[in-house]
Amino acid sequence: MNPTKVLIVGGYGTVGSQIAKILHDRHPTLELLLGGRSAGKPLLFASTRLKPFLLDISKSDPLAHAPDDLALIISAVNDPDDKLLLAAVRRQIPLIDVTRWTERFTRSIDRLKKENMGSPVILASGWMGGTVALLASIHTSSLKDVRIHLHALYSLQDKAGPDSTDYMDRMTIPFTVTTPTGVKEVTPMSDPVPVTFPNGFHTKCYRLDTPDHMTLVKAPNVTAADFRIAFDNKLSTFALVLLVKSRIWDMLGKSTRQKILYNPGAGSPHHVVIQINGRNEHGMNVKRQVEITDPKGQTHLTALGAAIFAQPILRQSENETVTTGVLFPEDLRHLEMSAEDILQFYRSEGVQITIHDETKKSRTV
């Protein structure tokens, strides 16, 4: 039997290399093609199932020389003109993308409306490869009138690829969020809220524009969603807030902004807090907090997001018809993975997930 082939675009990068390792260890029959613009790079680890693949995402058809029997493409690099996206869709090859920030995210969705979709496109561009939105979704599915607040602690010492700062050019651009009373325009690095993260670090988190707050509210039981961030150095958070509010950020050159936000270290744990408010089937108010820690860091958690979305596609490619169309992280449950399957996947990879529940009777005042 021929091996199942998966192309990882950016397979030599910080995130792509970890995706390759996770899939390699979980699927002994996979052949992994590591896509990149430079030939002759050393392979990540010794395996006959790792193959280099020369690919330039800026070409009009990046997949012109790709094998005809690709089961899946995972994109871990920016695809600013949607060339890879469209090339995959037109060949009806399933694609998972973890790189699109909100503006390009919505533009890509609009562009795909004009295409004949015969394969799935999973836009897992939310925080950490869609992991946070996915875990938020499975812990709100039994509730109604749900408000979701996502908070991430960004470690300045963690590993990171250069694409991780793609959002920096949007730091002074207003965006919209959905609230229980309607859509509201907000600005980045505004409206701070205090949060205590699983490692005990207490700090203020500020608004950031990510696709999570767009996709989560598509669920009929969710009335509001927002995302906030803080650095694990309070002075760095304060300095960024000051630069953004004073509009000095706009006057800085792109290379200077990148130097401020992109100084990757050797690695550090990543912490996320998801705060959920809603009502259960008995009308009682439920306050739930989901705490996530990945000891291997934010790039590892992003790689796990891509890897978990690959599971049902790889399984379906062998046994049944693959779901078609544009999917978001929260849609993974419709691809025959239960909440327990999802949690077990992350925990088996070392991710710590803790849930705190508080239920109270609603009162009329």
Short mmCIF file of C-alpha atoms in Angstrom, two decimals:
data_model
loop_
_atom_site.label_atom_id
_atom_site.label_comp_id
_atom_site.label_asym_id
_atom_site.label_seq_id
_atom_site.Cartn_x
_atom_site.Cartn_y
_atom_site.Cartn_z
CA MET A 1 0.00 0.00 0.00
CA ASN A 2 1.31 3.45 -0.91
CA PRO A 3 2.07 5.70 2.08
CA THR A 4 -0.26 8.60 2.83
CA LYS A 5 1.49 11.84 1.84
CA VAL A 6 1.21 15.09 3.79
CA LEU A 7 2.89 18.32 2.66
CA ILE A 8 3.92 20.73 5.44
CA VAL A 9 4.63 24.12 3.90
CA GLY A 10 7.19 25.77 6.13
CA GLY A 11 8.15 22.32 7.38
CA TYR A 12 11.64 23.47 8.40
CA GLY A 13 10.33 26.37 10.51
CA THR A 14 9.72 26.64 14.24
CA VAL A 15 6.08 25.53 14.07
CA GLY A 16 6.27 23.39 10.93
CA SER A 17 9.07 21.22 12.29
CA GLN A 18 7.04 20.46 15.42
CA ILE A 19 3.99 19.58 13.32
CA ALA A 20 6.17 17.15 11.39
CA LYS A 21 7.45 15.51 14.57
CA ILE A 22 3.96 15.12 16.09
CA LEU A 23 2.45 13.61 12.93
CA HIS A 24 5.48 11.41 12.32
CA ASP A 25 5.25 9.87 15.77
CA ARG A 26 1.47 9.40 15.67
CA HIS A 27 1.12 8.01 12.15
CA PRO A 28 3.68 5.34 11.20
CA THR A 29 2.44 5.14 7.59
CA LEU A 30 2.69 8.86 6.78
CA GLU A 31 5.22 10.24 4.32
CA LEU A 32 5.93 13.84 5.26
CA LEU A 33 7.04 16.32 2.60
CA LEU A 34 8.77 19.34 4.12
CA GLY A 35 8.09 22.28 1.83
CA GLY A 36 10.52 25.18 1.59
CA ARG A 37 12.22 27.51 -0.90
CA SER A 38 15.74 26.27 -0.24
CA ALA A 39 17.01 22.85 -1.23
CA GLY A 40 19.59 20.96 0.82
CA LYS A 41 18.48 21.98 4.30
CA PRO A 42 19.21 19.35 6.94
CA LEU A 43 16.21 17.23 7.88
CA LEU A 44 14.74 17.68 11.34
CA PHE A 45 15.37 14.15 12.55
CA ALA A 46 16.45 10.89 11.02
CA SER A 47 13.62 9.11 9.23
CA THR A 48 13.08 7.58 5.82
CA ARG A 49 9.56 9.07 5.92
CA LEU A 50 10.78 12.69 5.83
CA LYS A 51 11.29 14.11 2.34
CA PRO A 52 12.42 17.59 1.30
CA PHE A 53 10.14 19.33 -1.20
CA LEU A 54 11.15 22.49 -3.06
CA LEU A 55 8.27 24.97 -3.03
CA ASP A 56 7.95 28.74 -3.45
CA ILE A 57 4.71 30.15 -2.08
CA SER A 58 5.12 33.36 -4.12
CA LYS A 59 4.77 31.50 -7.44
CA SER A 60 1.46 31.72 -9.30
CA ASP A 61 0.94 27.99 -8.72
CA PRO A 62 3.02 26.80 -5.73
CA LEU A 63 1.78 23.23 -6.23
CA ALA A 64 2.69 22.93 -9.91
CA HIS A 65 5.21 20.15 -9.17
CA ALA A 66 3.47 18.58 -6.18
CA PRO A 67 2.54 14.87 -6.17
CA ASP A 68 -0.98 14.06 -7.36
CA ASP A 69 -1.71 11.90 -4.32
CA LEU A 70 -1.35 14.41 -1.48
CA ALA A 71 -3.84 13.61 1.28
CA LEU A 72 -3.36 16.91 3.10
CA ILE A 73 -1.48 20.23 3.03
CA ILE A 74 -0.63 22.09 6.23
CA SER A 75 0.48 25.69 5.84
CA ALA A 76 2.75 27.04 8.59
CA VAL A 77 3.93 30.11 6.64
CA ASN A 78 2.20 33.29 5.52
CA ASP A 79 0.26 32.98 2.27
CA PRO A 80 -0.44 36.71 1.72
CA ASP A 81 -1.92 36.38 -1.77
CA ASP A 82 -3.81 33.11 -1.16
CA LYS A 83 -1.80 31.37 -3.89
CA LEU A 84 -1.26 28.20 -1.90
CA LEU A 85 -4.84 28.27 -0.63
CA LEU A 86 -6.34 28.51 -4.11
CA ALA A 87 -3.93 25.97 -5.59
CA ALA A 88 -5.00 23.43 -2.95
CA VAL A 89 -8.72 24.15 -3.33
CA ARG A 90 -8.60 23.86 -7.12
CA ARG A 91 -6.92 20.46 -6.78
CA GLN A 92 -9.42 19.45 -4.07
CA ILE A 93 -6.64 18.78 -1.56
CA PRO A 94 -7.61 19.35 2.10
CA LEU A 95 -5.73 22.28 3.64
CA ILE A 96 -5.09 23.41 7.21
CA ASP A 97 -3.77 26.95 7.69
CA VAL A 98 -2.49 28.36 11.01
CA THR A 99 -1.13 31.71 9.83
CA ARG A 100 -3.93 34.09 8.79
CA TRP A 101 -4.65 37.04 11.05
CA THR A 102 -8.08 38.64 10.97
CA GLU A 103 -7.90 40.89 7.90
CA ARG A 104 -6.47 38.18 5.62
CA PHE A 105 -8.66 35.61 7.33
CA THR A 106 -11.87 37.39 6.27
CA ARG A 107 -10.50 38.20 2.82
CA SER A 108 -9.65 34.55 2.21
CA ILE A 109 -13.15 33.46 3.24
CA ASP A 110 -14.68 35.94 0.78
CA ARG A 111 -12.38 34.69 -1.96
CA LEU A 112 -13.31 31.08 -1.31
CA LYS A 113 -17.00 31.87 -1.82
CA LYS A 114 -16.21 32.14 -5.53
CA GLU A 115 -14.55 28.72 -5.66
CA ASN A 116 -16.06 25.28 -6.17
CA MET A 117 -15.19 23.70 -2.84
CA GLY A 118 -14.62 19.98 -3.12
CA SER A 119 -12.36 19.59 -0.09
CA PRO A 120 -12.11 20.97 3.45
CA VAL A 121 -10.20 24.15 4.27
CA ILE A 122 -9.64 24.47 8.01
CA LEU A 123 -8.73 28.05 8.90
CA ALA A 124 -7.09 27.44 12.26
CA SER A 125 -5.61 30.91 12.53
CA GLY A 126 -6.93 31.70 15.97
CA TRP A 127 -4.68 31.76 19.00
CA MET A 128 -2.25 28.85 19.03
CA GLY A 129 -3.48 27.17 15.86
CA GLY A 130 -7.12 27.39 16.92
CA THR A 131 -6.49 25.40 20.11
CA VAL A 132 -7.96 28.06 22.41
CA ALA A 133 -11.17 28.50 20.40
CA LEU A 134 -11.57 24.72 20.16
CA LEU A 135 -11.23 24.20 23.93
CA ALA A 136 -13.52 27.16 24.61
CA SER A 137 -16.14 25.70 22.31
CA ILE A 138 -16.22 22.22 23.86
CA HIS A 139 -16.63 23.71 27.34
CA THR A 140 -19.58 25.91 26.30
CA SER A 141 -21.55 23.43 24.20
CA SER A 142 -23.98 22.56 27.03
CA LEU A 143 -24.65 26.19 27.97
CA LYS A 144 -26.73 29.05 26.55
CA ASP A 145 -26.32 32.84 26.53
CA VAL A 146 -22.58 32.27 26.69
CA ARG A 147 -19.94 34.98 27.00
CA ILE A 148 -16.36 33.88 26.34
CA HIS A 149 -13.27 35.81 27.44
CA LEU A 150 -9.89 34.52 26.24
CA HIS A 151 -6.63 35.60 27.89
CA ALA A 152 -3.10 34.64 26.82
CA LEU A 153 0.22 35.20 28.58
CA TYR A 154 2.85 35.72 25.88
CA SER A 155 6.30 34.66 27.02
CA LEU A 156 9.15 36.83 25.77
CA GLN A 157 11.54 33.90 26.27
CA ASP A 158 9.61 31.40 24.18
CA LYS A 159 10.56 30.15 20.76
CA ALA A 160 8.87 31.91 17.85
CA GLY A 161 9.02 32.14 14.10
CA PRO A 162 9.15 35.47 12.25
CA ASP A 163 5.53 35.08 11.12
CA SER A 164 4.43 35.20 14.77
CA THR A 165 4.56 39.02 14.71
CA ASP A 166 2.40 39.38 11.60
CA TYR A 167 -0.22 41.17 13.70
CA MET A 168 2.11 44.07 14.60
CA ASP A 169 1.00 46.22 11.67
CA ARG A 170 -2.58 46.21 13.00
CA MET A 171 -1.83 47.35 16.55
CA THR A 172 -3.51 50.76 16.08
CA ILE A 173 -6.36 49.67 13.80
CA PRO A 174 -9.82 49.44 15.47
CA PHE A 175 -11.74 46.20 15.16
CA THR A 176 -15.18 44.93 16.15
CA VAL A 177 -16.23 42.45 18.80
CA THR A 178 -19.64 40.99 19.56
CA THR A 179 -21.15 41.81 22.96
CA PRO A 180 -24.48 40.76 24.49
CA THR A 181 -25.91 44.13 23.37
CA GLY A 182 -24.49 44.06 19.84
CA VAL A 183 -21.35 44.70 17.84
CA LYS A 184 -18.88 47.17 19.32
CA GLU A 185 -15.78 48.83 17.87
CA VAL A 186 -12.70 48.63 20.09
CA THR A 187 -8.99 49.37 19.77
CA PRO A 188 -6.00 47.10 20.37
CA MET A 189 -4.26 47.22 23.76
CA SER A 190 -7.30 48.82 25.42
CA ASP A 191 -9.84 47.88 28.14
CA PRO A 192 -7.50 46.04 30.54
CA VAL A 193 -8.81 43.29 32.82
CA PRO A 194 -6.85 41.62 35.64
CA VAL A 195 -6.10 37.92 35.20
CA THR A 196 -4.20 35.36 37.26
CA PHE A 197 -2.60 32.70 35.06
CA PRO A 198 -1.96 29.05 36.02
CA ASN A 199 1.64 29.84 37.00
CA GLY A 200 0.41 32.40 39.54
CA PHE A 201 1.42 35.43 37.44
CA HIS A 202 -1.14 38.21 37.99
CA THR A 203 -1.32 40.99 35.44
CA LYS A 204 -3.61 43.11 33.27
CA CYS A 205 -4.55 41.78 29.83
CA TYR A 206 -5.41 44.03 26.88
CA ARG A 207 -7.51 43.60 23.76
CA LEU A 208 -6.01 42.07 20.64
CA ASP A 209 -7.64 41.39 17.28
CA THR A 210 -7.65 37.65 16.54
CA PRO A 211 -10.07 35.51 14.49
CA ASP A 212 -11.27 33.79 17.68
CA HIS A 213 -13.78 36.50 18.55
CA MET A 214 -15.22 36.24 15.01
CA THR A 215 -15.63 32.48 14.81
CA LEU A 216 -16.76 31.69 18.35
CA VAL A 217 -19.87 33.90 18.09
CA LYS A 218 -21.05 31.94 15.04
CA ALA A 219 -22.34 29.33 17.51
CA PRO A 220 -26.02 30.05 18.29
CA ASN A 221 -25.47 29.75 22.05
CA VAL A 222 -22.61 32.30 22.18
CA THR A 223 -23.58 35.95 22.60
CA ALA A 224 -20.13 37.49 23.12
CA ALA A 225 -16.44 36.70 22.71
CA ASP A 226 -13.23 38.64 23.07
CA PHE A 227 -9.48 38.10 23.31
CA ARG A 228 -6.86 39.79 25.46
CA ILE A 229 -3.11 39.40 25.86
CA ALA A 230 -0.27 40.30 28.23
CA PHE A 231 3.46 39.72 28.19
CA ASP A 232 5.09 37.84 31.06
CA ASN A 233 7.05 41.02 31.75
CA LYS A 234 4.78 43.77 33.08
CA LEU A 235 7.13 46.53 31.97
CA SER A 236 7.04 45.23 28.39
CA THR A 237 3.24 45.15 28.42
CA PHE A 238 3.10 48.71 29.79
CA ALA A 239 5.60 49.93 27.18
CA LEU A 240 3.61 48.43 24.29
CA VAL A 241 0.35 49.91 25.60
CA LEU A 242 2.03 53.33 25.84
CA LEU A 243 3.45 53.10 22.31
CA VAL A 244 0.09 52.11 20.85
CA LYS A 245 -2.00 54.67 22.74
CA SER A 246 0.37 57.53 21.95
CA ARG A 247 0.38 56.54 18.23
CA ILE A 248 4.18 56.40 18.36
CA TRP A 249 3.78 52.81 17.18
CA ASP A 250 2.60 54.09 13.79
CA MET A 251 5.72 56.19 13.41
CA LEU A 252 8.11 53.31 14.01
CA GLY A 253 9.45 51.42 11.00
CA LYS A 254 8.47 47.80 10.49
CA SER A 255 11.95 46.53 11.40
CA THR A 256 11.86 48.51 14.66
CA ARG A 257 8.41 47.18 15.56
CA GLN A 258 9.58 43.66 14.84
CA LYS A 259 12.63 44.08 17.06
CA ILE A 260 10.32 45.10 19.89
CA LEU A 261 7.98 42.11 19.51
CA TYR A 262 10.25 39.45 18.05
CA ASN A 263 13.08 38.41 20.34
CA PRO A 264 12.65 34.65 20.60
CA GLY A 265 14.36 32.77 23.39
CA ALA A 266 15.19 29.15 24.08
CA GLY A 267 11.66 28.28 25.19
CA SER A 268 9.14 28.88 27.95
CA PRO A 269 5.72 27.50 28.99
CA HIS A 270 2.62 29.09 27.50
CA HIS A 271 -0.41 29.88 29.67
CA VAL A 272 -4.02 30.63 28.67
CA VAL A 273 -7.11 31.36 30.75
CA ILE A 274 -10.59 30.97 29.24
CA GLN A 275 -13.39 32.56 31.28
CA ILE A 276 -16.92 31.39 30.43
CA ASN A 277 -20.21 32.77 31.69
CA GLY A 278 -23.55 31.24 30.72
CA ARG A 279 -26.65 29.41 31.88
CA ASN A 280 -27.23 25.68 32.09
CA GLU A 281 -30.35 23.75 31.08
CA HIS A 282 -31.95 24.55 34.46
CA GLY A 283 -31.46 28.29 34.05
CA MET A 284 -28.71 28.44 36.65
CA ASN A 285 -25.76 30.77 36.07
CA VAL A 286 -22.54 28.94 35.35
CA LYS A 287 -19.12 30.51 35.74
CA ARG A 288 -16.42 28.28 34.27
CA GLN A 289 -12.69 28.81 33.96
CA VAL A 290 -10.49 26.66 31.73
CA GLU A 291 -6.76 26.95 32.43
CA ILE A 292 -4.28 25.73 29.82
CA THR A 293 -0.52 25.32 30.17
CA ASP A 294 1.79 23.90 27.53
CA PRO A 295 5.22 23.36 29.13
CA LYS A 296 6.75 23.19 25.65
CA GLY A 297 5.53 26.68 24.74
CA GLN A 298 3.28 28.57 22.36
CA THR A 299 4.78 27.22 19.12
CA HIS A 300 4.23 23.65 20.36
CA LEU A 301 0.60 24.46 21.20
CA THR A 302 0.17 25.92 17.71
CA ALA A 303 1.66 22.77 16.19
CA LEU A 304 -0.76 20.66 18.22
CA GLY A 305 -3.63 22.71 16.82
CA ALA A 306 -2.58 21.86 13.27
CA ALA A 307 -1.96 18.23 14.21
CA ILE A 308 -5.33 17.65 15.86
CA PHE A 309 -7.17 19.04 12.85
CA ALA A 310 -5.18 16.65 10.68
CA GLN A 311 -6.44 13.60 12.58
CA PRO A 312 -10.00 13.39 11.19
CA ILE A 313 -8.85 14.32 7.68
CA LEU A 314 -6.25 11.56 7.63
CA ARG A 315 -8.74 9.10 9.07
CA GLN A 316 -11.48 10.11 6.64
CA SER A 317 -9.16 10.02 3.64
CA GLU A 318 -8.71 6.33 4.30
CA ASN A 319 -12.23 5.31 5.26
CA GLU A 320 -14.91 7.78 4.20
CA THR A 321 -15.80 10.98 2.43
CA VAL A 322 -14.07 14.09 3.71
CA THR A 323 -16.26 17.00 4.83
CA THR A 324 -15.96 19.88 2.35
CA GLY A 325 -16.06 23.65 2.69
CA VAL A 326 -14.53 26.24 5.02
CA LEU A 327 -14.24 25.02 8.61
CA PHE A 328 -13.13 26.74 11.80
CA PRO A 329 -11.47 25.18 14.86
CA GLU A 330 -14.82 24.81 16.62
CA ASP A 331 -16.11 22.68 13.73
CA LEU A 332 -13.73 19.85 14.55
CA ARG A 333 -16.39 18.24 16.74
CA HIS A 334 -18.48 17.72 13.60
CA LEU A 335 -15.63 15.65 12.14
CA GLU A 336 -16.27 12.79 14.55
CA MET A 337 -13.98 13.72 17.44
CA SER A 338 -15.63 13.85 20.85
CA ALA A 339 -14.72 16.30 23.59
CA GLU A 340 -12.93 13.48 25.42
CA ASP A 341 -10.97 12.62 22.26
CA ILE A 342 -9.85 16.24 21.98
CA LEU A 343 -8.84 16.60 25.63
CA GLN A 344 -7.02 13.27 25.58
CA PHE A 345 -5.09 14.32 22.48
CA TYR A 346 -3.74 17.46 24.15
CA ARG A 347 -3.06 15.82 27.49
CA SER A 348 -1.17 12.97 25.82
CA GLU A 349 1.15 15.63 24.37
CA GLY A 350 1.85 17.12 27.80
CA VAL A 351 -0.68 19.97 27.80
CA GLN A 352 -2.19 20.63 31.22
CA ILE A 353 -5.91 21.49 31.18
CA THR A 354 -7.79 22.33 34.38
CA ILE A 355 -11.48 23.25 34.62
CA HIS A 356 -13.05 25.18 37.53
CA ASP A 357 -16.85 25.37 37.77
CA GLU A 358 -19.14 27.55 39.84
CA THR A 359 -22.92 27.28 39.50
CA LYS A 360 -25.44 29.65 41.09
CA LYS A 361 -29.19 30.10 40.88
CA SER A 362 -30.14 33.15 38.85
CA ARG A 363 -31.77 35.93 40.81
CA THR A 364 -34.18 38.63 39.71
CA VAL A 365 -33.27 41.97 41.23
#
